Tab-separated table of C-alpha atoms in Angstrom:
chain	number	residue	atom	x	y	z
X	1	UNK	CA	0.000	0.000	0.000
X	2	UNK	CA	0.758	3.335	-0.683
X	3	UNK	CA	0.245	7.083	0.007
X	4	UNK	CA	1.620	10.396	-1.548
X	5	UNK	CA	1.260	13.793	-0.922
X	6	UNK	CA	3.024	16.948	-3.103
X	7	UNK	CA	3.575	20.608	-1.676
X	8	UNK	CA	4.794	23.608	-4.406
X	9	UNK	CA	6.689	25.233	-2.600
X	10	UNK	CA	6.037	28.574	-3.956
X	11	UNK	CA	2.190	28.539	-2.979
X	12	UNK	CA	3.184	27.102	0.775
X	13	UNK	CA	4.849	30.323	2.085
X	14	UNK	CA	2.714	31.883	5.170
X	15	UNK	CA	2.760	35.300	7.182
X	16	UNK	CA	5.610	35.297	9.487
X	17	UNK	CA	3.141	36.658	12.203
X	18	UNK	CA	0.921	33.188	11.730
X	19	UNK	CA	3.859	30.666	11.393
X	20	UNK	CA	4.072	29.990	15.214
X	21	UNK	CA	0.217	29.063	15.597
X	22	UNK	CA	0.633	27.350	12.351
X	23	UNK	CA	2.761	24.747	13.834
X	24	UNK	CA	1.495	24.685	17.086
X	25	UNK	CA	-1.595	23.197	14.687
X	26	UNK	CA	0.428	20.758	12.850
X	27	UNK	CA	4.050	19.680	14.514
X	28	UNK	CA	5.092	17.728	17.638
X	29	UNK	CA	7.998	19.090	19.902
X	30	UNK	CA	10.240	16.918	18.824
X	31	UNK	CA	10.010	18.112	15.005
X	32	UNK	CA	9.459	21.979	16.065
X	33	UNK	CA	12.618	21.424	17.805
X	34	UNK	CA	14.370	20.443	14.476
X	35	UNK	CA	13.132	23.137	12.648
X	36	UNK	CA	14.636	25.620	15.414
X	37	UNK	CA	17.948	23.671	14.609
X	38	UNK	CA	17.568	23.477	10.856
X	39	UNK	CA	19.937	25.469	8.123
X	40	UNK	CA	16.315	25.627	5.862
X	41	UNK	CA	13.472	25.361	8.331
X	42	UNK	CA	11.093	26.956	5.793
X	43	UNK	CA	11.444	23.801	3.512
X	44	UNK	CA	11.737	21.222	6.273
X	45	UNK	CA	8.136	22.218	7.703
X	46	UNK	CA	7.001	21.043	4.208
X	47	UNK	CA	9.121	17.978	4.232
X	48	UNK	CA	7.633	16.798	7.597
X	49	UNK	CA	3.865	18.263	6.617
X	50	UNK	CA	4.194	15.979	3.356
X	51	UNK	CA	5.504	13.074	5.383
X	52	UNK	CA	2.431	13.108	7.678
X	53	UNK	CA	0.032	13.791	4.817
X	54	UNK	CA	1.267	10.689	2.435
X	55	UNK	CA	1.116	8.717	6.301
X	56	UNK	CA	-2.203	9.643	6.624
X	57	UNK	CA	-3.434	8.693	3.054
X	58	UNK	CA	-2.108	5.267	3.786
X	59	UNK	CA	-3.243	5.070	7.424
X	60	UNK	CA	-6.668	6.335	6.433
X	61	UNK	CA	-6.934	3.543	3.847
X	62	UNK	CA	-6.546	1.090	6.168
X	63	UNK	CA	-8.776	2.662	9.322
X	64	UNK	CA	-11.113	4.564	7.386
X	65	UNK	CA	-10.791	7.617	10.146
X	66	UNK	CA	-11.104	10.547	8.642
X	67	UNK	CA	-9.489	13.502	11.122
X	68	UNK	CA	-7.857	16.835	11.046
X	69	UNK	CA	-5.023	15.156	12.928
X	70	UNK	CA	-1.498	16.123	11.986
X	71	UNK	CA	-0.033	15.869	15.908
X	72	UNK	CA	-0.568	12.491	15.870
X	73	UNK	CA	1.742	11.543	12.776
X	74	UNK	CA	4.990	11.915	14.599
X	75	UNK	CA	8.131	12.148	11.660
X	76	UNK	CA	11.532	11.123	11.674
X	77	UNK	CA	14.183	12.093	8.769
X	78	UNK	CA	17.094	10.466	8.511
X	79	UNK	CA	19.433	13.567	7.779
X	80	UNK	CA	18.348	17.294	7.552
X	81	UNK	CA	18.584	19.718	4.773
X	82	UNK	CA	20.444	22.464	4.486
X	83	UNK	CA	19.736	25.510	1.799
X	84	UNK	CA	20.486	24.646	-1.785
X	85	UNK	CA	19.582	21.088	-1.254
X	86	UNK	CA	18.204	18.751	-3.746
X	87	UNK	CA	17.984	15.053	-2.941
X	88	UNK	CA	15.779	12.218	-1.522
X	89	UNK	CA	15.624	11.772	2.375
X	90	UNK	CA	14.248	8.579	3.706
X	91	UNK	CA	12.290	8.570	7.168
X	92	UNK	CA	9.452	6.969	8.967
X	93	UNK	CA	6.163	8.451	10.467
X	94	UNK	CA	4.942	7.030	13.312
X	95	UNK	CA	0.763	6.668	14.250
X	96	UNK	CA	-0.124	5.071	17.228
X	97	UNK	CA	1.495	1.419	17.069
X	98	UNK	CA	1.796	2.088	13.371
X	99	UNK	CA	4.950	2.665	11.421
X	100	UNK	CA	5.281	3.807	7.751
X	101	UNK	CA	8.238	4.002	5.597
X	102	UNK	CA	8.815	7.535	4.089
X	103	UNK	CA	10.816	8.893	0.368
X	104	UNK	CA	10.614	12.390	-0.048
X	105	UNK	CA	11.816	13.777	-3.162
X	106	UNK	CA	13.354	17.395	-2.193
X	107	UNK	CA	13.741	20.320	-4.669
X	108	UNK	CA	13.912	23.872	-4.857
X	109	UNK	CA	9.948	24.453	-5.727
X	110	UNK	CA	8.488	21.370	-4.590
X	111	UNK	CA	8.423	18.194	-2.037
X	112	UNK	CA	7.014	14.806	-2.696
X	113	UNK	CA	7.013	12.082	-0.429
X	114	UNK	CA	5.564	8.499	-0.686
X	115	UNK	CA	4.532	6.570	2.424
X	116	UNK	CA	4.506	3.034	2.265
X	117	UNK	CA	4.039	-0.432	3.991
X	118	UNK	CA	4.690	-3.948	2.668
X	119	UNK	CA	5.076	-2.838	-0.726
X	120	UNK	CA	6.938	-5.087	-2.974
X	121	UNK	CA	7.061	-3.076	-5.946
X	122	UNK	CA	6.051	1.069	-6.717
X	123	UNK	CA	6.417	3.213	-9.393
X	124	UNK	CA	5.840	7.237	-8.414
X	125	UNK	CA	6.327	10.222	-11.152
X	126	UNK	CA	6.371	14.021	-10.762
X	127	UNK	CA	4.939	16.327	-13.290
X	128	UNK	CA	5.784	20.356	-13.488
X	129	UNK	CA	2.380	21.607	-15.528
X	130	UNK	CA	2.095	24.965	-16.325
X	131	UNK	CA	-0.542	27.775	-16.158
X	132	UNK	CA	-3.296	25.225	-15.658
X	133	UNK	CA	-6.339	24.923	-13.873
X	134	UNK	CA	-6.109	22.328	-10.938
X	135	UNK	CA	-8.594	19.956	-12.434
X	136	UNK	CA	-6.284	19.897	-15.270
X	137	UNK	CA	-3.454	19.304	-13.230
X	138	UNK	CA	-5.149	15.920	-11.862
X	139	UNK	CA	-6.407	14.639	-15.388
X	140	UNK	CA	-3.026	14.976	-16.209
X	141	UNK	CA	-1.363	13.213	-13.406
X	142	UNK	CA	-4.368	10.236	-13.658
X	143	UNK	CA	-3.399	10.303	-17.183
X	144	UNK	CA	0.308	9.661	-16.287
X	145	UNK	CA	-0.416	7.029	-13.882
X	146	UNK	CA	-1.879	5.086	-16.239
X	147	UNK	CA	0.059	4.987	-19.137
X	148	UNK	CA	2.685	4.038	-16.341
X	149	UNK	CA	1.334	1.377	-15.044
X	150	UNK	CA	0.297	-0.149	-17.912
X	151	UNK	CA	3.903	0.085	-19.553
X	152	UNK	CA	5.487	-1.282	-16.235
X	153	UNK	CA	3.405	-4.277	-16.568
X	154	UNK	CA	3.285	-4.667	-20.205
X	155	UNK	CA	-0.938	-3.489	-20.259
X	156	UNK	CA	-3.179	-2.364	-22.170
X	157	UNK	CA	-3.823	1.365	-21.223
X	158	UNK	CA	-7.288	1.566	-22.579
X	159	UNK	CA	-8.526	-1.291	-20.404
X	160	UNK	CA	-6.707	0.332	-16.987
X	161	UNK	CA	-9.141	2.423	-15.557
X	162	UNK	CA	-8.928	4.961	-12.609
X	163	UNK	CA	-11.932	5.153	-10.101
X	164	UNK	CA	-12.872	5.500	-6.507
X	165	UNK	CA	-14.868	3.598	-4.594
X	166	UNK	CA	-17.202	4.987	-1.432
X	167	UNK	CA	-14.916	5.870	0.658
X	168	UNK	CA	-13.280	8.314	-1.894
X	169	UNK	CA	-10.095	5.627	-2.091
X	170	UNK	CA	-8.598	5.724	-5.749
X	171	UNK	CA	-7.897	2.875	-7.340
X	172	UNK	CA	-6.721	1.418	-10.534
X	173	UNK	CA	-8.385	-1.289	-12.090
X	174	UNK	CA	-7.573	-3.612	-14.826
X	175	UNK	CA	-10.912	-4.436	-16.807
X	176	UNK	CA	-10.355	-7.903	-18.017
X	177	UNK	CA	-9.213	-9.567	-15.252
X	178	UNK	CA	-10.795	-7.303	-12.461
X	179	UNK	CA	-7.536	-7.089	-10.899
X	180	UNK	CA	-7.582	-3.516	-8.990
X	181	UNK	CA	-4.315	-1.864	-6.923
X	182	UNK	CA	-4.417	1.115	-4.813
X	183	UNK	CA	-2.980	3.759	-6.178
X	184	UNK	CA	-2.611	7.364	-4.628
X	185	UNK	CA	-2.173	10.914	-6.254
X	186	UNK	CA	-2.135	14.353	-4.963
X	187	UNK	CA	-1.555	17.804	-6.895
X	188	UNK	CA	-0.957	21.206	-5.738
X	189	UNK	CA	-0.223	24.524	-7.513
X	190	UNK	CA	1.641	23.375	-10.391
X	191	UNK	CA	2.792	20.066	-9.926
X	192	UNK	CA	1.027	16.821	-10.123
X	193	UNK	CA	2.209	13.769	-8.777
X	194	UNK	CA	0.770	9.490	-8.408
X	195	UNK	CA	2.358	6.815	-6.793
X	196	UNK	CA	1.043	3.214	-6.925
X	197	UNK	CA	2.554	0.257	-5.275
X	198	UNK	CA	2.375	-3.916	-6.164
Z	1	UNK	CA	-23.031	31.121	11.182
Z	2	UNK	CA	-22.849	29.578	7.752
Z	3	UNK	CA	-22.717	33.353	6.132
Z	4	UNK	CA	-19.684	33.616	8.370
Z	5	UNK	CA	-17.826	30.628	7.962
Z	6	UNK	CA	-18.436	31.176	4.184
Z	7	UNK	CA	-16.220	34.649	4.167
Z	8	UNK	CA	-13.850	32.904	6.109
Z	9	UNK	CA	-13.420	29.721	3.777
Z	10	UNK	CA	-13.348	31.615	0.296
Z	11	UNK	CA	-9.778	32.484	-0.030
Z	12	UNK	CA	-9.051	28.726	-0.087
Z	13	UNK	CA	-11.872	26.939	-1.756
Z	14	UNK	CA	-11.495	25.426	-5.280
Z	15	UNK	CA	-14.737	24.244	-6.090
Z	16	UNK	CA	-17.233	27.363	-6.575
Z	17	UNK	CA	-20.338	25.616	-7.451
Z	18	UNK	CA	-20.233	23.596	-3.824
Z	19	UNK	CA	-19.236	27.000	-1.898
Z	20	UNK	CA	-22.047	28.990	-3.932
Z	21	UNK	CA	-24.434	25.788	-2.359
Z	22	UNK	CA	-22.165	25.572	1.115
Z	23	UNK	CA	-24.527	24.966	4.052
Z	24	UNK	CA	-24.340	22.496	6.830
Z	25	UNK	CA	-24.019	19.407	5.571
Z	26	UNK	CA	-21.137	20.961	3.221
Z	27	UNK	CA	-17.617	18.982	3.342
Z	28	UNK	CA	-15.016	21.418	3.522
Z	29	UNK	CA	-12.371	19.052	1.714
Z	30	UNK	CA	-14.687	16.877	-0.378
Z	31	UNK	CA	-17.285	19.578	-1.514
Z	32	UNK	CA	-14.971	22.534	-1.571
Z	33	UNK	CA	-11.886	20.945	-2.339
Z	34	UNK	CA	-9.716	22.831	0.563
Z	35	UNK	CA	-6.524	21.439	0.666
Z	36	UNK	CA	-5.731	20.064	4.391
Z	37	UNK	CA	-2.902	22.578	4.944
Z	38	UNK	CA	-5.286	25.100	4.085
Z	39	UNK	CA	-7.598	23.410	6.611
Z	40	UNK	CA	-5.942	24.310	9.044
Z	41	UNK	CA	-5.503	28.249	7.855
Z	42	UNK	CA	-8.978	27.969	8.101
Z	43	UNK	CA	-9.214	26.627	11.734
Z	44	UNK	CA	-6.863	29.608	12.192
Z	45	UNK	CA	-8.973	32.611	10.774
Z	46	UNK	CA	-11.998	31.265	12.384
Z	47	UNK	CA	-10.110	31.688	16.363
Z	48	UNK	CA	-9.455	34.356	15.069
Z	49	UNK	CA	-12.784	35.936	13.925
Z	50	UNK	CA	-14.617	34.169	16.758
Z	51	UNK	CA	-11.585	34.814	19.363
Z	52	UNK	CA	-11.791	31.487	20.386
Z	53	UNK	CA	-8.978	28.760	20.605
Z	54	UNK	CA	-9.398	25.446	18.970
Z	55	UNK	CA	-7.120	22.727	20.654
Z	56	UNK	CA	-6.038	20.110	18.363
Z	57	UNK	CA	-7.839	17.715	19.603
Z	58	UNK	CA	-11.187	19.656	18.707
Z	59	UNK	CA	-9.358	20.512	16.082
Z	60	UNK	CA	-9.558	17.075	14.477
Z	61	UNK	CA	-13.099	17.227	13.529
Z	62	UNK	CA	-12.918	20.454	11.579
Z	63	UNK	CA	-13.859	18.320	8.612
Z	64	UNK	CA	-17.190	20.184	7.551
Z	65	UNK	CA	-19.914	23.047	8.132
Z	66	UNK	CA	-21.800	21.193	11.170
Z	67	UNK	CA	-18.688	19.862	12.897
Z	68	UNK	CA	-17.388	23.285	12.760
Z	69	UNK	CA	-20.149	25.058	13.917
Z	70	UNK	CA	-20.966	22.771	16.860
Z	71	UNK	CA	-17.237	23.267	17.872
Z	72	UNK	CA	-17.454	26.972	17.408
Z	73	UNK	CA	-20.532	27.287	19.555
Z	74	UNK	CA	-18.758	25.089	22.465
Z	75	UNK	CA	-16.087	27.303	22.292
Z	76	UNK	CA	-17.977	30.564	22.542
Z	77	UNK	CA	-20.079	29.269	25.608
């Protein structure tokens, strides 16, 4: 199983005067406490927010909980960034007895990290899309996803398709054999991203 | 309330047909589309129009209209 979550980094940026409340709202000691000590604490709060977002899209798939919640997703990076950085860091969030593996992709103008948990196989992409509206965005990163999957497993793209079932939960199914695998994607300002995990 | 709560959600919504309709049962991240990071800029402005504080354990049902409402309400009394 997987989860992903994608922040632009340009369209993140809050009011000095608001960032303390902000965090009281979303981050533990422990990772407030790392972003005192951090060389780029303005990009770490996103690395840790993404963390706990693609954490929560997994945990929620398997608890069904929905909840405003991100205190209780507790992150730990192994490494820190500094200005200038561009790289993947790989952590863990931690929920309740629950652990989750974390990849975050780290640039200048955006941060995506996949959550995951027993996966054996996972393809995730990233797409830049310009100027568009943020349904396009999605069609466009659904569109991706499939065409990905479907050459990954040597499928027929036209008989992949992308739904969700009640409780919102995106999947991708394959039509003649019924086969479906949960998939996740997430866009935001002008980047698009899926993962989906086998 | 809702009339409040709608000025207060606009800058982040991204669905305008569901926030033209928004009422109680409206889902502020399935109907309007607010991202959760904005969810919580939301749970900010409304302490701060209401002067209230929302702990985060309230703070974890901020999910739609009603929810909010009944939490503002318990707050204010």
């Amino acid at each position: 199983m997987v989860g992903n979550d994608i922040v632009d980094l340009n369209l993140a940026q809050r009011n000095a005067w608001r960032q303390k409340r902000f965090l009281d709202k979303v981050l533990v000691p422990s990772e407030q406490e790392a972003l005192k000590n951090s060389s780029d604490p303005a990009r770490l709060l996103w690395v840790f927010w993404s963390m706990k977002e693609s954490a929560y899209k997994l945990h929620f798939r398997k608890h069904l909980h929905r909840a405003l919640n991100p205190t209780r997703f507790t992150c730990f990076l192994e490494g820190d960034i500094e200005p200038g950085f561009e790289g993947e860091l790989r952590g863990r969030v931690e929920v309740g007895e629950q652990v989750y593996r974390t990849n975050s992709k780290i640039f200048k103008n955006y941060v995506h990290t996949t959550a995951t948990q027993n996966t054996s196989r996972a393809l995730m992409a990233i797409d830049e899309v310009t100027a568009e509206s943020s349904n396009e965005i999605r069609q466009k990163t659904i569109h991706n996803l499939v065409r990905s999957f479907s050459y990954a497993n040597g499928l027929d793209s036209l008989q992949l398709n992308f739904i969700k079932d009640k409780n919102g939960l995106p999947f991708l199914t394959h039509e003649p054999t019924g086969h479906s695998h949960a998939c996740s994607i997430s866009h935001h300002g002008r980047y698009g991203a899926f993962a989906i995990a086998w | 309330m809702v009339e409040k709560l709608k000025a207060i959600v606009k800058p982040y919504i991204q669905d305008e047909a569901a926030f033209q309709n928004m009422n109680e049962s409206t889902d502020f991240i399935n109907d309007l589309k607010i991202n959760s990071a904005n969810l919580v800029d939301v749970v900010l402005d409304v302490e701060d129009a209401f002067d209230i504080e929302i702990d985060n354990e309230s703070m974890e049902k901020m999910l739609n209209v009603s929810n909010a409402i009944e939490i503002i309400q318990q707050k204010l009394s």
